[in-house]
């Protein structure tokens, strides 16, 4: 588990987070079964940029989808062309509530159209089998010991939340 401050979404309708999966940023992890826990410090909804999810997308084969594209309409068209549903689910959440998403779930968030910042924190969870592999570094890699490569097992940084199944 790694805690990482994430969300400072200023008011004014500028910042948005485009569709993406967290897996695409965690290339240096061996596991496909990581989770993100997202916690808002405010009530969130469509107005102040709640995180939106594409239901079931953790099961999609996304190799044909270009999440780095700046063209949202083209990306949506390619989602449809692959036979997937681009209709998002936007959970309205009270401050302090937690949402969990699989690292392969496609998600993003819209601009904050309210008059106050939207702040949040994210917690990254990994199975104990996860280990470093060569790949583009993630900021989490700077938080963990290196022995000599990033070591995702240090319980000081990565506490166990659930015992390893016997
Ligand atoms: O906080 C947001 O608006 C987006 C968060 C997100 O995409 C993530 O933590 O993976």
PDB file of C-alpha atoms and ligand atoms in Angstrom:
ATOM      1  CA  UNK A   1       0.000   0.000   0.000  1.00  0.00           C
ATOM      2  CA  UNK A   2       1.271   3.482  -0.802  1.00  0.00           C
ATOM      3  CA  UNK A   3      -0.429   6.725   0.126  1.00  0.00           C
ATOM      4  CA  UNK A   4       0.008   9.496  -2.368  1.00  0.00           C
ATOM      5  CA  UNK A   5      -1.518  12.956  -2.267  1.00  0.00           C
ATOM      6  CA  UNK A   6      -3.254  13.521  -5.512  1.00  0.00           C
ATOM      7  CA  UNK A   7      -6.119  15.762  -5.893  1.00  0.00           C
ATOM      8  CA  UNK A   8      -5.986  19.479  -5.969  1.00  0.00           C
ATOM      9  CA  UNK A   9      -8.551  20.378  -8.524  1.00  0.00           C
ATOM     10  CA  UNK A  10      -8.884  24.144  -8.612  1.00  0.00           C
ATOM     11  CA  UNK A  11     -12.209  25.839  -9.248  1.00  0.00           C
ATOM     12  CA  UNK A  12     -12.747  27.508 -12.558  1.00  0.00           C
ATOM     13  CA  UNK A  13     -13.386  24.645 -14.908  1.00  0.00           C
ATOM     14  CA  UNK A  14      -9.886  24.207 -16.298  1.00  0.00           C
ATOM     15  CA  UNK A  15      -8.338  21.031 -14.930  1.00  0.00           C
ATOM     16  CA  UNK A  16      -9.758  17.736 -16.002  1.00  0.00           C
ATOM     17  CA  UNK A  17      -8.293  14.251 -15.972  1.00  0.00           C
ATOM     18  CA  UNK A  18      -8.823  12.431 -19.262  1.00  0.00           C
ATOM     19  CA  UNK A  19      -9.802   8.784 -19.552  1.00  0.00           C
ATOM     20  CA  UNK A  20      -6.981   6.536 -18.456  1.00  0.00           C
ATOM     21  CA  UNK A  21      -6.148   3.423 -16.478  1.00  0.00           C
ATOM     22  CA  UNK A  22      -3.750   3.468 -13.553  1.00  0.00           C
ATOM     23  CA  UNK A  23      -2.122   0.335 -14.979  1.00  0.00           C
ATOM     24  CA  UNK A  24      -0.716   2.353 -17.870  1.00  0.00           C
ATOM     25  CA  UNK A  25       1.230   4.466 -15.357  1.00  0.00           C
ATOM     26  CA  UNK A  26       2.364   1.504 -13.250  1.00  0.00           C
ATOM     27  CA  UNK A  27       4.466  -0.110 -15.934  1.00  0.00           C
ATOM     28  CA  UNK A  28       7.191  -0.921 -13.411  1.00  0.00           C
ATOM     29  CA  UNK A  29       4.805  -3.165 -11.453  1.00  0.00           C
ATOM     30  CA  UNK A  30       4.380  -6.836 -12.290  1.00  0.00           C
ATOM     31  CA  UNK A  31       0.772  -7.102 -11.078  1.00  0.00           C
ATOM     32  CA  UNK A  32      -2.422  -6.520 -13.051  1.00  0.00           C
ATOM     33  CA  UNK A  33      -4.458  -6.702  -9.852  1.00  0.00           C
ATOM     34  CA  UNK A  34      -3.680  -3.453  -8.065  1.00  0.00           C
ATOM     35  CA  UNK A  35      -6.311  -1.106  -6.698  1.00  0.00           C
ATOM     36  CA  UNK A  36      -6.697   2.596  -6.095  1.00  0.00           C
ATOM     37  CA  UNK A  37      -8.716   3.922  -3.175  1.00  0.00           C
ATOM     38  CA  UNK A  38      -9.903   7.478  -3.755  1.00  0.00           C
ATOM     39  CA  UNK A  39     -11.052   9.649  -0.846  1.00  0.00           C
ATOM     40  CA  UNK A  40     -12.580  13.062  -1.318  1.00  0.00           C
ATOM     41  CA  UNK A  41     -12.206  15.781   1.302  1.00  0.00           C
ATOM     42  CA  UNK A  42     -15.489  17.309   0.118  1.00  0.00           C
ATOM     43  CA  UNK A  43     -18.819  16.035  -1.121  1.00  0.00           C
ATOM     44  CA  UNK A  44     -18.264  15.408  -4.838  1.00  0.00           C
ATOM     45  CA  UNK A  45     -20.580  15.255  -7.821  1.00  0.00           C
ATOM     46  CA  UNK A  46     -20.645  16.111 -11.527  1.00  0.00           C
ATOM     47  CA  UNK A  47     -20.266  19.823 -10.737  1.00  0.00           C
ATOM     48  CA  UNK A  48     -17.015  19.762  -8.787  1.00  0.00           C
ATOM     49  CA  UNK A  49     -15.229  17.054 -10.742  1.00  0.00           C
ATOM     50  CA  UNK A  50     -16.095  13.717  -9.159  1.00  0.00           C
ATOM     51  CA  UNK A  51     -14.144  10.795 -10.581  1.00  0.00           C
ATOM     52  CA  UNK A  52     -16.069   8.995 -13.341  1.00  0.00           C
ATOM     53  CA  UNK A  53     -15.661   5.314 -14.257  1.00  0.00           C
ATOM     54  CA  UNK A  54     -16.468   3.209 -17.322  1.00  0.00           C
ATOM     55  CA  UNK A  55     -18.190   0.192 -15.738  1.00  0.00           C
ATOM     56  CA  UNK A  56     -16.653  -3.186 -16.543  1.00  0.00           C
ATOM     57  CA  UNK A  57     -13.671  -1.645 -18.314  1.00  0.00           C
ATOM     58  CA  UNK A  58     -11.219  -3.568 -16.138  1.00  0.00           C
ATOM     59  CA  UNK A  59     -12.149  -6.535 -18.341  1.00  0.00           C
ATOM     60  CA  UNK A  60     -11.639  -4.717 -21.651  1.00  0.00           C
ATOM     61  CA  UNK A  61      -8.795  -5.382 -24.045  1.00  0.00           C
ATOM     62  CA  UNK A  62      -7.673  -1.771 -24.383  1.00  0.00           C
ATOM     63  CA  UNK A  63      -4.778  -2.316 -26.740  1.00  0.00           C
ATOM     64  CA  UNK A  64      -6.667  -0.503 -29.535  1.00  0.00           C
ATOM     65  CA  UNK A  65      -7.495   2.556 -27.429  1.00  0.00           C
ATOM     66  CA  UNK A  66      -5.253   5.631 -27.343  1.00  0.00           C
ATOM     67  CA  UNK A  67      -5.712   7.220 -23.926  1.00  0.00           C
ATOM     68  CA  UNK A  68      -2.964   9.713 -24.641  1.00  0.00           C
ATOM     69  CA  UNK A  69      -5.028  11.195 -27.455  1.00  0.00           C
ATOM     70  CA  UNK A  70      -6.167  14.749 -26.835  1.00  0.00           C
ATOM     71  CA  UNK A  71      -9.196  14.099 -29.053  1.00  0.00           C
ATOM     72  CA  UNK A  72     -11.919  12.952 -26.619  1.00  0.00           C
ATOM     73  CA  UNK A  73     -14.486  12.429 -29.406  1.00  0.00           C
ATOM     74  CA  UNK A  74     -12.104  10.178 -31.353  1.00  0.00           C
ATOM     75  CA  UNK A  75     -11.335   8.177 -28.218  1.00  0.00           C
ATOM     76  CA  UNK A  76     -15.041   7.726 -27.498  1.00  0.00           C
ATOM     77  CA  UNK A  77     -15.615   6.637 -31.101  1.00  0.00           C
ATOM     78  CA  UNK A  78     -12.871   4.050 -30.813  1.00  0.00           C
ATOM     79  CA  UNK A  79     -14.351   2.775 -27.530  1.00  0.00           C
ATOM     80  CA  UNK A  80     -17.674   2.268 -29.333  1.00  0.00           C
ATOM     81  CA  UNK A  81     -15.940   0.741 -32.372  1.00  0.00           C
ATOM     82  CA  UNK A  82     -14.342  -1.867 -30.086  1.00  0.00           C
ATOM     83  CA  UNK A  83     -17.832  -2.807 -28.889  1.00  0.00           C
ATOM     84  CA  UNK A  84     -17.493  -1.188 -25.465  1.00  0.00           C
ATOM     85  CA  UNK A  85     -19.923   1.123 -23.707  1.00  0.00           C
ATOM     86  CA  UNK A  86     -18.533   4.670 -23.178  1.00  0.00           C
ATOM     87  CA  UNK A  87     -21.321   5.693 -20.765  1.00  0.00           C
ATOM     88  CA  UNK A  88     -19.633   6.724 -17.505  1.00  0.00           C
ATOM     89  CA  UNK A  89     -20.778   6.087 -13.977  1.00  0.00           C
ATOM     90  CA  UNK A  90     -20.156   9.108 -11.739  1.00  0.00           C
ATOM     91  CA  UNK A  91     -20.593   8.187  -8.071  1.00  0.00           C
ATOM     92  CA  UNK A  92     -21.750  11.085  -5.944  1.00  0.00           C
ATOM     93  CA  UNK A  93     -19.806  10.765  -2.734  1.00  0.00           C
ATOM     94  CA  UNK A  94     -19.852  12.389   0.672  1.00  0.00           C
ATOM     95  CA  UNK A  95     -16.577  13.724   2.015  1.00  0.00           C
ATOM     96  CA  UNK A  96     -14.527  10.964   3.573  1.00  0.00           C
ATOM     97  CA  UNK A  97     -16.196   8.203   1.604  1.00  0.00           C
ATOM     98  CA  UNK A  98     -13.924   5.881  -0.347  1.00  0.00           C
ATOM     99  CA  UNK A  99     -14.235   4.499  -3.843  1.00  0.00           C
ATOM    100  CA  UNK A 100     -12.067   1.620  -5.022  1.00  0.00           C
ATOM    101  CA  UNK A 101     -11.125   0.965  -8.625  1.00  0.00           C
ATOM    102  CA  UNK A 102      -9.117  -1.750 -10.280  1.00  0.00           C
ATOM    103  CA  UNK A 103      -5.903  -0.571 -11.945  1.00  0.00           C
ATOM    104  CA  UNK A 104      -7.368  -1.598 -15.327  1.00  0.00           C
ATOM    105  CA  UNK A 105     -10.599   0.385 -14.865  1.00  0.00           C
ATOM    106  CA  UNK A 106     -10.900   3.293 -17.290  1.00  0.00           C
ATOM    107  CA  UNK A 107     -11.623   6.478 -15.355  1.00  0.00           C
ATOM    108  CA  UNK A 108     -11.164  10.227 -15.424  1.00  0.00           C
ATOM    109  CA  UNK A 109     -12.703  13.360 -13.986  1.00  0.00           C
ATOM    110  CA  UNK A 110     -14.353  16.449 -15.348  1.00  0.00           C
ATOM    111  CA  UNK A 111     -13.412  20.059 -14.576  1.00  0.00           C
ATOM    112  CA  UNK A 112     -14.327  21.559 -11.233  1.00  0.00           C
ATOM    113  CA  UNK A 113     -17.129  23.994 -12.054  1.00  0.00           C
ATOM    114  CA  UNK A 114     -17.734  24.971  -8.426  1.00  0.00           C
ATOM    115  CA  UNK A 115     -16.233  27.993  -6.695  1.00  0.00           C
ATOM    116  CA  UNK A 116     -13.984  26.076  -4.283  1.00  0.00           C
ATOM    117  CA  UNK A 117     -11.057  23.660  -4.762  1.00  0.00           C
ATOM    118  CA  UNK A 118     -11.756  19.933  -4.780  1.00  0.00           C
ATOM    119  CA  UNK A 119      -9.132  18.132  -2.674  1.00  0.00           C
ATOM    120  CA  UNK A 120      -8.605  14.406  -2.343  1.00  0.00           C
ATOM    121  CA  UNK A 121      -6.103  11.711  -1.505  1.00  0.00           C
ATOM    122  CA  UNK A 122      -5.445   8.385  -3.162  1.00  0.00           C
ATOM    123  CA  UNK A 123      -4.108   5.185  -1.645  1.00  0.00           C
ATOM    124  CA  UNK A 124      -2.521   2.582  -3.895  1.00  0.00           C
ATOM    125  CA  UNK A 125      -2.952  -1.075  -2.958  1.00  0.00           C
ATOM    126  CA  UNK A 126      -0.980  -4.006  -4.304  1.00  0.00           C
ATOM    127  CA  UNK A 127      -1.070  -7.776  -3.803  1.00  0.00           C
ATOM    128  CA  UNK A 128       1.966  -9.141  -1.958  1.00  0.00           C
ATOM    129  CA  UNK A 129       3.051 -10.835  -5.178  1.00  0.00           C
ATOM    130  CA  UNK A 130       3.643  -7.489  -6.885  1.00  0.00           C
ATOM    131  CA  UNK A 131       7.269  -6.694  -7.621  1.00  0.00           C
ATOM    132  CA  UNK A 132       9.300  -4.214  -9.597  1.00  0.00           C
ATOM    133  CA  UNK A 133      10.021  -4.918 -13.239  1.00  0.00           C
ATOM    134  CA  UNK A 134      11.946  -2.786 -15.732  1.00  0.00           C
ATOM    135  CA  UNK A 135       9.753  -0.056 -17.111  1.00  0.00           C
ATOM    136  CA  UNK A 136       9.093   3.660 -16.940  1.00  0.00           C
ATOM    137  CA  UNK A 137       9.372   4.754 -13.309  1.00  0.00           C
ATOM    138  CA  UNK A 138       6.299   5.771 -11.344  1.00  0.00           C
ATOM    139  CA  UNK A 139       6.510   8.419  -8.577  1.00  0.00           C
ATOM    140  CA  UNK A 140       5.777   5.621  -6.079  1.00  0.00           C
ATOM    141  CA  UNK A 141       9.189   4.187  -6.993  1.00  0.00           C
ATOM    142  CA  UNK A 142      10.846   7.194  -5.355  1.00  0.00           C
ATOM    143  CA  UNK A 143       9.051   6.480  -2.047  1.00  0.00           C
ATOM    144  CA  UNK A 144      10.276   2.925  -1.513  1.00  0.00           C
ATOM    145  CA  UNK A 145      13.719   1.528  -0.619  1.00  0.00           C
ATOM    146  CA  UNK A 146      15.932   0.351  -3.464  1.00  0.00           C
ATOM    147  CA  UNK A 147      17.588  -3.067  -2.933  1.00  0.00           C
ATOM    148  CA  UNK A 148      19.032  -2.288  -5.520  1.00  0.00           C
ATOM    149  CA  UNK A 149      15.838  -1.926  -7.562  1.00  0.00           C
ATOM    150  CA  UNK A 150      12.577  -0.538  -6.100  1.00  0.00           C
ATOM    151  CA  UNK A 151      11.461  -2.842  -3.286  1.00  0.00           C
ATOM    152  CA  UNK A 152       7.688  -2.933  -2.888  1.00  0.00           C
ATOM    153  CA  UNK A 153       7.808  -5.135   0.228  1.00  0.00           C
ATOM    154  CA  UNK A 154       9.047  -2.773   2.967  1.00  0.00           C
ATOM    155  CA  UNK A 155       6.226  -2.860   5.554  1.00  0.00           C
ATOM    156  CA  UNK A 156       7.123   0.619   6.785  1.00  0.00           C
ATOM    157  CA  UNK A 157       6.148   2.090   3.455  1.00  0.00           C
ATOM    158  CA  UNK A 158       3.840  -0.682   2.263  1.00  0.00           C
ATOM    159  CA  UNK A 159       1.927  -1.940   5.328  1.00  0.00           C
ATOM    160  CA  UNK A 160      -0.050  -5.145   5.011  1.00  0.00           C
ATOM    161  CA  UNK A 161      -3.767  -4.431   5.146  1.00  0.00           C
ATOM    162  CA  UNK A 162      -4.812  -8.024   4.788  1.00  0.00           C
ATOM    163  CA  UNK A 163      -2.935 -11.207   5.646  1.00  0.00           C
ATOM    164  CA  UNK A 164      -1.479 -13.281   2.866  1.00  0.00           C
ATOM    165  CA  UNK A 165      -3.811 -16.235   2.138  1.00  0.00           C
ATOM    166  CA  UNK A 166      -2.366 -19.512   3.462  1.00  0.00           C
TER     167      UNK A 166
HETATM  168  O1  LIG B   1      -8.704  12.906  -8.605  1.00  0.00           O
HETATM  169  C1  LIG B   1      -9.011  12.839  -9.793  1.00  0.00           C
HETATM  170  O2  LIG B   1      -9.721  13.678 -10.351  1.00  0.00           O
HETATM  171  C2  LIG B   1      -8.508  11.690 -10.637  1.00  0.00           C
HETATM  172  C3  LIG B   1      -7.815  10.650  -9.820  1.00  0.00           C
HETATM  173  C4  LIG B   1      -7.237   9.562 -10.658  1.00  0.00           C
HETATM  174  O3  LIG B   1      -7.412   9.482 -11.820  1.00  0.00           O
HETATM  175  C5  LIG B   1      -6.425   8.549 -10.018  1.00  0.00           C
HETATM  176  O4  LIG B   1      -6.102   8.661  -8.832  1.00  0.00           O
HETATM  177  O5  LIG B   1      -6.069   7.584 -10.687  1.00  0.00           O
END
